[in-house]
XYZ file of C-alpha atoms in Angstrom:
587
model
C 8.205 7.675 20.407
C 6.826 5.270 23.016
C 10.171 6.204 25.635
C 9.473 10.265 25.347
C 5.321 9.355 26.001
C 6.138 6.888 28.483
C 8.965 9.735 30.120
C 5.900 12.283 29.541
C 3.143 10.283 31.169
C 5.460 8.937 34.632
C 6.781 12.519 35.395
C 3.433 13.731 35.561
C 1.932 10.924 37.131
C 5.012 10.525 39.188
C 4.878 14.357 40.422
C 1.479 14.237 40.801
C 1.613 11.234 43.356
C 3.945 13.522 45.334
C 2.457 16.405 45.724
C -1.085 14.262 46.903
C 0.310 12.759 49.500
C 2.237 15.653 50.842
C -0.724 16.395 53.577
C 0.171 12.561 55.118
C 3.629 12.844 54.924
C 4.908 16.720 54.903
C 8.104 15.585 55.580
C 8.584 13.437 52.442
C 6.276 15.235 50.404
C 6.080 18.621 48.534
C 3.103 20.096 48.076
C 1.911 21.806 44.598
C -1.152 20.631 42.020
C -1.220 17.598 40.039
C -1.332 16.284 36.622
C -3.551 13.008 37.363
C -5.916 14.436 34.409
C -2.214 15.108 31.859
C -1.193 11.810 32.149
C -4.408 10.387 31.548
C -5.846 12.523 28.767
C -2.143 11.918 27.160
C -2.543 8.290 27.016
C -6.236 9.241 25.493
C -4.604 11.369 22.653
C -1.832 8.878 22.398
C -4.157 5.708 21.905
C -7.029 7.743 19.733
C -3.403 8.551 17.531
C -2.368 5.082 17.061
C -6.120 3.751 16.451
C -6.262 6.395 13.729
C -2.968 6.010 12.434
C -3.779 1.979 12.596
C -6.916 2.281 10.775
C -5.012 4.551 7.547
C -1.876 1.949 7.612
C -4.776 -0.804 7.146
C -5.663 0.725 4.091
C -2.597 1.729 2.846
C -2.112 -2.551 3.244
C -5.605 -3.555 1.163
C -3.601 -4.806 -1.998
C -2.469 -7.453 0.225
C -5.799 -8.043 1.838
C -7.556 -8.183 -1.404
C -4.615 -10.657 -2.645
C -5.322 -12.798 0.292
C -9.178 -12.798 0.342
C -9.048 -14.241 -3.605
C -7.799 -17.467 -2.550
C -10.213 -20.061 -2.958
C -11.658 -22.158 0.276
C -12.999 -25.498 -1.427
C -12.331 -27.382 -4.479
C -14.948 -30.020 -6.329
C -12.516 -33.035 -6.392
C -12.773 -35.886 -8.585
C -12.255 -39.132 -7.130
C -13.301 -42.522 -9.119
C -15.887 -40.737 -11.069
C -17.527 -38.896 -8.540
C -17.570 -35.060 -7.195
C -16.172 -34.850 -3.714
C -15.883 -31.608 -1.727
C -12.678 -30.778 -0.192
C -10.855 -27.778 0.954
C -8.612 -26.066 -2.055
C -5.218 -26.223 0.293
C -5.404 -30.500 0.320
C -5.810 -30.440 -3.293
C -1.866 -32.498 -4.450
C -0.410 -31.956 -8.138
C -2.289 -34.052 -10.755
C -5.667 -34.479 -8.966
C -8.723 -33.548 -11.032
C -11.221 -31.110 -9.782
C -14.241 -29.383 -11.445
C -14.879 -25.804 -12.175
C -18.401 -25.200 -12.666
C -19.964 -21.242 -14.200
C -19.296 -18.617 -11.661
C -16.562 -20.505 -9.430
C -13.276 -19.262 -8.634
C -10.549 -22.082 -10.036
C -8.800 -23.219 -6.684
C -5.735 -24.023 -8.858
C -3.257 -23.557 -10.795
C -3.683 -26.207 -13.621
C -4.138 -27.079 -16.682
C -8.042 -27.570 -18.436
C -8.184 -31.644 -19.726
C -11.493 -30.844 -20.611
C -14.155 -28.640 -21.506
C -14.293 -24.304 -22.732
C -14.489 -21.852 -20.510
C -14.274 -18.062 -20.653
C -11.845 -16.827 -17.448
C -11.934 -13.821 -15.760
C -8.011 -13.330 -15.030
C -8.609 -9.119 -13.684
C -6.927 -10.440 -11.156
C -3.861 -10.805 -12.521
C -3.712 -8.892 -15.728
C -6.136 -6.043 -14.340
C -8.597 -6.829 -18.371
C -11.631 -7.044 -17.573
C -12.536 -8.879 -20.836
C -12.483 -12.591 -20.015
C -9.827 -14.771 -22.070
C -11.974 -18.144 -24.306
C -9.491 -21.250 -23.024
C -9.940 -24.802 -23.841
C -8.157 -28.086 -23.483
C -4.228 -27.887 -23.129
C -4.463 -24.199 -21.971
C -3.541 -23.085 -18.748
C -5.385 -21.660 -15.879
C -4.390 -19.609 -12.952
C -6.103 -19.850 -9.286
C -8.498 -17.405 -8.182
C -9.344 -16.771 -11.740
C -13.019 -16.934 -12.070
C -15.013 -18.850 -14.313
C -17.221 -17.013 -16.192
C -19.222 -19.867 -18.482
C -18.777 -23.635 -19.040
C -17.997 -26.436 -16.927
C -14.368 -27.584 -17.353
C -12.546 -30.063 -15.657
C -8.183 -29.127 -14.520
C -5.613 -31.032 -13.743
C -3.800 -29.557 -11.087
C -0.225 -28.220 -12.179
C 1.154 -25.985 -8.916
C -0.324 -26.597 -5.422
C 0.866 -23.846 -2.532
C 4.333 -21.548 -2.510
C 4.469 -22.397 -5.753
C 1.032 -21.137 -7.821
C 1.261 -17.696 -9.504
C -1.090 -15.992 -6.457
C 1.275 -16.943 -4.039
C 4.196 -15.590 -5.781
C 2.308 -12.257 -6.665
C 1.807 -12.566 -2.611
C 5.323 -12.926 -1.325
C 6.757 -10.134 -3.766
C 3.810 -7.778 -2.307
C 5.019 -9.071 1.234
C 8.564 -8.441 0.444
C 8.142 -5.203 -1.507
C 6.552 -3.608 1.602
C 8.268 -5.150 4.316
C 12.377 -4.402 2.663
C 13.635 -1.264 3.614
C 14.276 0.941 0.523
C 17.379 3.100 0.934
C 16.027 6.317 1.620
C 14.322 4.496 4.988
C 18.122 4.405 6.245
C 18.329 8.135 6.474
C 14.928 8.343 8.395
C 16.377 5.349 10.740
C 19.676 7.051 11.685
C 17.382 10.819 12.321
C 15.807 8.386 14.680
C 18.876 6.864 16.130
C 19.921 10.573 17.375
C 16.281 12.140 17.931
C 15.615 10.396 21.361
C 18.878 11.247 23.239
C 18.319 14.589 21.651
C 14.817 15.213 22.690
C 15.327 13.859 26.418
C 18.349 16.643 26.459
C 16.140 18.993 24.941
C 13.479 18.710 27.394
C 16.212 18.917 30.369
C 17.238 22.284 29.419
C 13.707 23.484 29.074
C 13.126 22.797 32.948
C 17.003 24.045 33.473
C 16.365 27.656 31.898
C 13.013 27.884 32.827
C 13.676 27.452 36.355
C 17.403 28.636 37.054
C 17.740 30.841 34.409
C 14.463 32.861 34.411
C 13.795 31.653 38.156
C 10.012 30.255 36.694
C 8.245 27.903 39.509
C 9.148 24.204 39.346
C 5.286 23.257 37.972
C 5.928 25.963 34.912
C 9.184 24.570 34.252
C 7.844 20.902 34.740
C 5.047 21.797 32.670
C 7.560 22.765 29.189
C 9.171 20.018 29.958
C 6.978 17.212 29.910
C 5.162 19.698 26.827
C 9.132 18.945 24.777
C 9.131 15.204 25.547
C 5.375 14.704 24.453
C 5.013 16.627 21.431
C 8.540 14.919 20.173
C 7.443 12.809 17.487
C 10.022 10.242 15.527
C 7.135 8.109 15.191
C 6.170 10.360 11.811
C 10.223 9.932 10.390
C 9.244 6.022 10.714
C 6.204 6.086 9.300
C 7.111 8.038 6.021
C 8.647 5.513 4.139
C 7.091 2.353 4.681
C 3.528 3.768 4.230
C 4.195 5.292 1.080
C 5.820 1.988 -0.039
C 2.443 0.458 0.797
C 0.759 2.524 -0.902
C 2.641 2.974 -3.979
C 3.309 -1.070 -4.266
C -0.674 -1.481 -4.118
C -1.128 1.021 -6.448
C 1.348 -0.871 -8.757
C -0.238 -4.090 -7.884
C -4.069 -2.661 -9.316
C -2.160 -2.013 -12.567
C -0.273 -5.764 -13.010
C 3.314 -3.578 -11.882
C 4.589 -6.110 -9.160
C 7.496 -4.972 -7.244
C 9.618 -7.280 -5.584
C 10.975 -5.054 -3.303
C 10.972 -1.595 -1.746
C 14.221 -0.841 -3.114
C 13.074 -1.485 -6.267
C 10.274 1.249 -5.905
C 12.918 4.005 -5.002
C 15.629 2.477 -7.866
C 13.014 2.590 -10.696
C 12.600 6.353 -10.032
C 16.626 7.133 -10.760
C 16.829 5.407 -13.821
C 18.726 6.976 -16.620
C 19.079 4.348 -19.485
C 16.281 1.390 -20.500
C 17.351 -1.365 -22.737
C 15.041 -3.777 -24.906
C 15.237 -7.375 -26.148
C 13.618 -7.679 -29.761
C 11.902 -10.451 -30.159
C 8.691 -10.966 -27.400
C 9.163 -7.735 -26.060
C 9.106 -5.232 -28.631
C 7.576 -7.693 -30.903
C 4.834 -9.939 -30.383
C 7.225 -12.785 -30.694
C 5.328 -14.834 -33.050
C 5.264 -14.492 -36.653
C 2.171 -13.194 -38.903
C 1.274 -12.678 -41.795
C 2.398 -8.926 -43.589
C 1.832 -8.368 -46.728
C -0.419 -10.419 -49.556
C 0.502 -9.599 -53.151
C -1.478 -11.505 -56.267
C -1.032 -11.397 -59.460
C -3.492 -11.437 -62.579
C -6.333 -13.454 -62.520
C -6.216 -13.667 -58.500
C -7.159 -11.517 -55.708
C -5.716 -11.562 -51.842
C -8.181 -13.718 -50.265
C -7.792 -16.722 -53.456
C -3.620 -16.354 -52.604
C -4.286 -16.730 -48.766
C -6.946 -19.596 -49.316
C -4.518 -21.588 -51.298
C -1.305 -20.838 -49.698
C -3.027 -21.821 -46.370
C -3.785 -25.092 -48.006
C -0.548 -25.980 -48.766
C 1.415 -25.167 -45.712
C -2.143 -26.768 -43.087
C -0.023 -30.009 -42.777
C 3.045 -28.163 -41.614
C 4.013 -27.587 -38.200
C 6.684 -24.970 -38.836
C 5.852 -21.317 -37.406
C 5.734 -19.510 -40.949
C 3.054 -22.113 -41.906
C 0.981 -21.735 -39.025
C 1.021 -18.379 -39.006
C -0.448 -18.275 -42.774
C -2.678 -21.143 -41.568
C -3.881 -18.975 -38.917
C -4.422 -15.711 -41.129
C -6.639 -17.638 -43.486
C -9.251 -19.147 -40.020
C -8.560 -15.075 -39.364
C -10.492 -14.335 -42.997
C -12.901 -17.364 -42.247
C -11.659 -19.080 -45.669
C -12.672 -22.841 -46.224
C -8.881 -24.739 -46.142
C -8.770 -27.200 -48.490
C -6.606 -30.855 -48.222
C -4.233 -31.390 -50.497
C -2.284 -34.224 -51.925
C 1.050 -35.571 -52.320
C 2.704 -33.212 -49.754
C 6.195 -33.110 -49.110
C 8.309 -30.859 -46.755
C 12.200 -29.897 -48.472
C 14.319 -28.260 -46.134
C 15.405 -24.755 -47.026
C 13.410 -24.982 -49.943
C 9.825 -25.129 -48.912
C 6.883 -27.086 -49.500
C 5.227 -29.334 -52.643
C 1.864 -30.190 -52.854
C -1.300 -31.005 -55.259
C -3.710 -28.487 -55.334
C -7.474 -29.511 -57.290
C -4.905 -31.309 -59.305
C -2.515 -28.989 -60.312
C 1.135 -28.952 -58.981
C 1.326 -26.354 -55.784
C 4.902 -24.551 -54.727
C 5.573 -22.270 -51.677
C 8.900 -21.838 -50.494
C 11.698 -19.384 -51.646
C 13.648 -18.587 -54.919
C 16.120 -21.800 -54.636
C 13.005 -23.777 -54.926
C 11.380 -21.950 -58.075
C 14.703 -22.156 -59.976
C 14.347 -26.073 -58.831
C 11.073 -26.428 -60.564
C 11.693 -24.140 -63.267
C 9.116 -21.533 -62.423
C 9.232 -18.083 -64.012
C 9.722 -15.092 -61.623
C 10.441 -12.556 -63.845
C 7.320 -10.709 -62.944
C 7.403 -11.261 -59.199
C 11.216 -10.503 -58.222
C 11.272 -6.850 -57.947
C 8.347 -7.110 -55.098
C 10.183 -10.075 -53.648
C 13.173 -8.234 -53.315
C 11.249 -5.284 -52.303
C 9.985 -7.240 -49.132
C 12.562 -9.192 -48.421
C 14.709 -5.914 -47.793
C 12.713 -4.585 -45.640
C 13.390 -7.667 -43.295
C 10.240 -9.681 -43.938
C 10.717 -13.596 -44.690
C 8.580 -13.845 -48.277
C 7.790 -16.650 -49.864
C 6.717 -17.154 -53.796
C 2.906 -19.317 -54.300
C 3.630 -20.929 -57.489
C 0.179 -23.138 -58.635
C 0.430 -24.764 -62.084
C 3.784 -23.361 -63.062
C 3.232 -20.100 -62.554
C 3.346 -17.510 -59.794
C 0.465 -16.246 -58.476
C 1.285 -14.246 -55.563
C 3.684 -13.619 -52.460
C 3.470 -13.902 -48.775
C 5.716 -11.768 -46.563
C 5.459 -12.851 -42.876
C 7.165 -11.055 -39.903
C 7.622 -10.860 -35.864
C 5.365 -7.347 -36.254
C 5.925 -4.966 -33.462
C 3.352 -4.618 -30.120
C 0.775 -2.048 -30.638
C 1.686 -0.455 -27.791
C 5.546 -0.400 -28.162
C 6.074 2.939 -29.834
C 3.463 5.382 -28.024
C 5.814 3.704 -24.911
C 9.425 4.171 -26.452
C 7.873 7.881 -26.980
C 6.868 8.707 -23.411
C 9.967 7.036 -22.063
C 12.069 9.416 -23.988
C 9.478 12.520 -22.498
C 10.560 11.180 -19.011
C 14.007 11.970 -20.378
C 15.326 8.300 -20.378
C 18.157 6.893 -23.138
C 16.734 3.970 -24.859
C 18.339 0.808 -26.508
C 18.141 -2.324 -28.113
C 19.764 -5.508 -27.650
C 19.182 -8.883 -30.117
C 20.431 -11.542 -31.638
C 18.511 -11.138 -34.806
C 20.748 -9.916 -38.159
C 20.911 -5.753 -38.482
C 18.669 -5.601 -40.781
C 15.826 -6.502 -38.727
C 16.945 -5.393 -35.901
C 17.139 -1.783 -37.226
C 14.107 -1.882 -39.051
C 12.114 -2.789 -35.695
C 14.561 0.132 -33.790
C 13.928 3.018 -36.328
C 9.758 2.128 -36.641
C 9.180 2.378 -32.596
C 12.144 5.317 -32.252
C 14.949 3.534 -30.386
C 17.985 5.465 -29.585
C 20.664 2.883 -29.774
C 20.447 -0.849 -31.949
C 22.652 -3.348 -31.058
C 22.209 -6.295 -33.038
C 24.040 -9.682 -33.577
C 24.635 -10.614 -29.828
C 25.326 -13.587 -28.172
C 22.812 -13.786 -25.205
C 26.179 -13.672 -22.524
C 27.719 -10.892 -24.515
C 24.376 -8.920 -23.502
C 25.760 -8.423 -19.923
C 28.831 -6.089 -21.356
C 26.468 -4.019 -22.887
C 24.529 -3.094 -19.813
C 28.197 -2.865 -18.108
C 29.294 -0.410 -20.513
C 26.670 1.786 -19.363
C 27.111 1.480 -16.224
C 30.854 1.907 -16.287
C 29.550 5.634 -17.685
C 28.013 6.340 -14.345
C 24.153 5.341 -15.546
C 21.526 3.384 -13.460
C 20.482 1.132 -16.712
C 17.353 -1.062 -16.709
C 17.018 -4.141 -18.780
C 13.771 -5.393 -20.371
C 13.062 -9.104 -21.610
C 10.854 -12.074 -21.359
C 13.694 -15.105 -22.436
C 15.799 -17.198 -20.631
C 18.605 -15.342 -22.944
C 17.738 -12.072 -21.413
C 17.791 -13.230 -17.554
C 21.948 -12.304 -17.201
C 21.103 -9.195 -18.464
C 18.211 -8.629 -16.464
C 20.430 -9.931 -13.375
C 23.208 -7.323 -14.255
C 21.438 -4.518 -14.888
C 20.094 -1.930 -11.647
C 16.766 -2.804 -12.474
C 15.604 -6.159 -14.685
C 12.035 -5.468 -15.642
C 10.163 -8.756 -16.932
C 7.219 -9.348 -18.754
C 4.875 -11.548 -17.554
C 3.810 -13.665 -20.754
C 7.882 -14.579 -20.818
C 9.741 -17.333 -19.270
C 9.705 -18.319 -15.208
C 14.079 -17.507 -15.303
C 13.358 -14.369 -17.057
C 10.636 -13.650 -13.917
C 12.290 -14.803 -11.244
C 15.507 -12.667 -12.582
C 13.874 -9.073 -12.951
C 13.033 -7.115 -9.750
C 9.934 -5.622 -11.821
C 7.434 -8.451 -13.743
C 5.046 -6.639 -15.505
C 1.975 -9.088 -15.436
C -0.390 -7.538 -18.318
C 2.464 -7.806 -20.962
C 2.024 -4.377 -21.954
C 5.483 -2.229 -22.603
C 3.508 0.813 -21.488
C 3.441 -0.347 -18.159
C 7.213 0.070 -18.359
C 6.878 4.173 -18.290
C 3.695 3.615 -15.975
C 6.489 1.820 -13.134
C 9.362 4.990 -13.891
C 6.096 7.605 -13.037
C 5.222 4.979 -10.252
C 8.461 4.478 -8.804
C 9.276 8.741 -9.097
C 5.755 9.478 -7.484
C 6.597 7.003 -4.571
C 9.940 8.282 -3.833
C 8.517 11.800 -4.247
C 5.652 11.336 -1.653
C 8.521 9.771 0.611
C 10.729 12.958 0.836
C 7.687 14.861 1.020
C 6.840 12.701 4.247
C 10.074 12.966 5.632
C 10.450 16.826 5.049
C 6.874 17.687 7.033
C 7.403 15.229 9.357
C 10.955 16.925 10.321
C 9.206 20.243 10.240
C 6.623 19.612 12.611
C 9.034 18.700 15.228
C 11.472 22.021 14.358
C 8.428 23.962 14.752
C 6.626 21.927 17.734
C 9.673 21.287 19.717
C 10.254 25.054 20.334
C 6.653 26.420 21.060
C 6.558 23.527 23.639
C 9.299 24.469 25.180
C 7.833 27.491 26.215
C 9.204 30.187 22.620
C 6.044 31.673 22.337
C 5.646 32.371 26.109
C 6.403 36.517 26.176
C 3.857 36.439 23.609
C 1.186 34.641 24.372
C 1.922 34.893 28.197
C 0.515 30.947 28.447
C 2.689 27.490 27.718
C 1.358 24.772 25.338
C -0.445 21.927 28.230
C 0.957 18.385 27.474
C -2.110 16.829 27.008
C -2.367 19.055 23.631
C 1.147 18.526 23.007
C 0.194 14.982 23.137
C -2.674 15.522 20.955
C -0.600 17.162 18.580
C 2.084 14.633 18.539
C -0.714 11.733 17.654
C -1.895 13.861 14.611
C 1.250 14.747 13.097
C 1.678 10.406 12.450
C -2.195 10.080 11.223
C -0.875 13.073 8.633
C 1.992 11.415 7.280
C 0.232 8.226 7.202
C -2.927 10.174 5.360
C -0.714 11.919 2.992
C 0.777 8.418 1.542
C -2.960 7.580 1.102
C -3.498 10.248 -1.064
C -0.688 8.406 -3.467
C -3.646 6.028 -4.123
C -4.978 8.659 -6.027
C -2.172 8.600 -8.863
C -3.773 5.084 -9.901
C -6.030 6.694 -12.082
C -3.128 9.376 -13.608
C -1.446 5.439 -14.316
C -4.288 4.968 -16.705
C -3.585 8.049 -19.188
């Protein structure tokens, strides 16, 4: 754009220079009017253009901005006791700062002491702040909401979470996506073309229809100016500004451009099990008691018995009964058998929970229990028997339950028209009981992490763009083979660092939200690219002088130059108006 304005602006100023010093120099000179007030109103038009255009690119860049502005400036450092002010960027791993009510954490750490309710919008987009305490991480920029707590600093620049939400926002709008290639080779040919363009227009206009050399200078200069290949460039990257932003304000984080067009092709989406269609931690089912009991007494004592344990099943029943606010009592004698279960004393009387080998063990009658044990165990929950005095008093089924939100998103990924699939290594019976409650197409079950890759290949080798989602290190080869490895963000670094989508507020829904994302992006794109190349088959003629039998007047450069400058602040306004589809995100 800048060699057909800068071609414009010296032919006119160039011509006009002549033709004022003709009355010195007759000889040398040719006399005729000038353009001194063309090639200066065209620079006008040209620089009001570019402000405008400058000032809608900022804001299609604010995601960034905003990123950039949450990084805190100081940090309350503790040194031998004692509070000591210091900026947050000389802060080294394992120094010890405060975080009093209402300051951003300038870390990311881990809290050694103290509660504190954190406001982490900024990274998860809930408002609701999360209740941490001792041992649990914290993120910087977060902001804490109440209580003084004092972190240990875990990550110090490049390598906090803010920084890394920055540099995939830097690369996701700075990579050129594919589509930007075809825009770049239009531009390739559209200079030579437009300088060619314009010679003709001064060739017919003065040879052909034997015009005066200003008319024919006039269309001429009118072709070069109103040429604009500054809208082709500008239709990609702004929308991918926009859209990434957009995608950013929901917890989507792109890593690159490509990414943002790829999503929006996608054919086939695969699941891992465990974390990401399930919660990934066990809890607690199903309560069944028998005579003389009710739910609450089986939870109260169960939870008793399994308190000392540090095995997931017994936490989980641990934490179901601080759930139901029940007292937990101590008991005595406990012991731990492996594949059995535990033995305790409970108020005195001998306490079982474990399975049926450990029943038969201790002689316990199950004769009125075994039809609901078998009942729950086929339906892929791990059940245990509470036997208290001999007898059995109830059952416990615990399972890895299924997100809330992972069926309504299985639906609406099969209304976008995608093929859905699941990959684990869990046994087939819970793997299809998980697939058939959320609506999964295809279950594949029993898999060796490595043997997850042919799976995605076998798709592939049918002609599909497949995309993988996990949050384990097991599921990063698959997430590395597949055309697009979406992560969630409450999984492992490898399984983050592997995807080319991390979806930071661990909600599957946000998986359909990125497909609508990534297919509104690319749509806004080709709807750049197609005005934008419309504008110039429309302007190019009419300045080279089409319209003239019918109007009887030719289009002045400085309004071709005009023109020109609004036709980039368009393209660069309609990529704005993407920011709109934020709140469509939300339904």
């Amino acid at each position: 754009m800048d060699v057909l304005v800068a071609l414009g602006i010296t032919a006119s100023y160039g011509y006009s220079v002549m033709t004022t010093f003709h009355m010195f120099f007759p000889t040398i000179f040719f006399e005729g009017p000038n353009f001194f007030d063309t090639s200066a109103l065209l620079i006008t038009f040209v620089r009001l253009g570019k402000y405008l255009e400058a000032k809608a690119k900022g804001r299609a860049g604010q995601a960034l901005k905003r990123l950039l502005e949450l990084q805190a400036d100081k940090a309350r450092l503790l040194v031998n006791g004692e509070e000591k002010e210091v900026a947050a960027s000389d802060l080294i791993i394992n120094d010890i700062v405060i975080v009093k009510p209402g300051e951003r954490i300038p870390v990311d750490g881990e809290i050694i002491e103290g509660r504190a309710s954190i406001d982490e919008a900024m990274l998860t987009g809930e408002s609701i702040p999360v209740d941490k305490g001792v041992g649990d991480p914290v993120i910087g920029a977060t902001i804490n909401r109440s209580g003084s707590i004092k972190v240990r600093t875990t990550k110090i620049g490049k390598d906090t979470v803010l920084s890394g939400i920055i540099k995939m926002v830097e690369d996701a709008q700075g990579v050129k996506p594919p589509i930007q290639r075809l825009a770049d080779t239009i531009s390739n040919y559209f200079v030579p073309t437009v300088v060619s363009i314009s010679l003709i227009t001064f060739l017919v206009w003065y040879f052909l229809f034997h015009s005066t050399f200003v008319f024919a200078f006039t269309a001429a200069i009118a072709v070069l100016v109103i040429a604009c290949p500054c809208a082709l460039g500008l239709a990609t990257p702004t929308a991918i500004m926009v859209g990434s932003g957009v995608g950013l304000t929901r917890g989507i984080l792109f890593k690159s451009a490509a990414v943002l067009e790829g999503i929006a092709h996608l054919q086939v989406i695969g699941f891992d099990k465990t974390g990401t269609l399930t919660k990934g931690t066990p809890e607690v089912t199903d309560i069944i008691p028998y005579p003389d009991y009710t739910k609450q007494d089986v939870l109260k004592i169960a939870a008793a018995g399994e308190n000392p344990s540090i095995h997931p099943l017994a936490q989980a029943v641990v934490a179901e009964a601080k759930k139901e606010q029940l007292v937990i009592q101590e008991v005595t004698n406990y012991s731990e058998e492996g594949g059995y279960g535990v033995t305790c004393y409970y108020e005195g009387q001998p306490l079982l929970i474990g399975n049926r080998k450990l029943m038969n063990l201790h002689s316990v009658e199950l004769q009125g229990s075994l039809q609901d044990f078998e009942r729950l165990a086929e339906s892929g929950r791990t059940t245990s028997f509470i036997a208290l005095g001999g007898r059995v008093i109830g059952l416990i089924a615990l399972a890895d339950v299924v997100k809330e939100s992972t069926k309504e998103a299985i639906d609406r990924l099969h209304q976008l028209g995608l093929k859905t699939f699941m990959i684990t290594g869990d046994n087939k019976k819970v793997a299809h009981m998980v697939g058939d409650q959320v609506g999964i197409d295809e279950i594949i079950a029993e898999i060796l992490p490595q043997d997850k890759i042919n799976v995605i290949k076998k798709y592939q080798d049918q002609g599909f763009k497949v995309a993988m989602v996990g949050d384990g290190i097991n599921d990063a080869p698959a997430l590395a083979q597949s055309d697009i490895g979406i992560a969630i963000g409450s999984g492992t670094d490898v399984a983050k660092e592997t995807g080319d989508v991390v979806l930071v507020r661990n909600d599957l829904l946000d998986v359909e939200r990125a497909i609508r994302l990534g297919r509104k992006t690319l749509s806004k794109i080709k709807q750049n690219l197609f005005w934008a190349l419309v504008y110039n088959t429309i302007g190019i003629p009419i300045a080279a002088g089409v319209l003239y039998p019918l109007t009887g007047k030719l289009l002045p450069p400085e309004w071709a130059g005009l023109a020109m400058a609004f036709s980039s602040v368009s393209v660069v306004t309609s990529s704005l108006m993407l920011r709109r589809y934020d709140k469509r995100l939300e339904a």
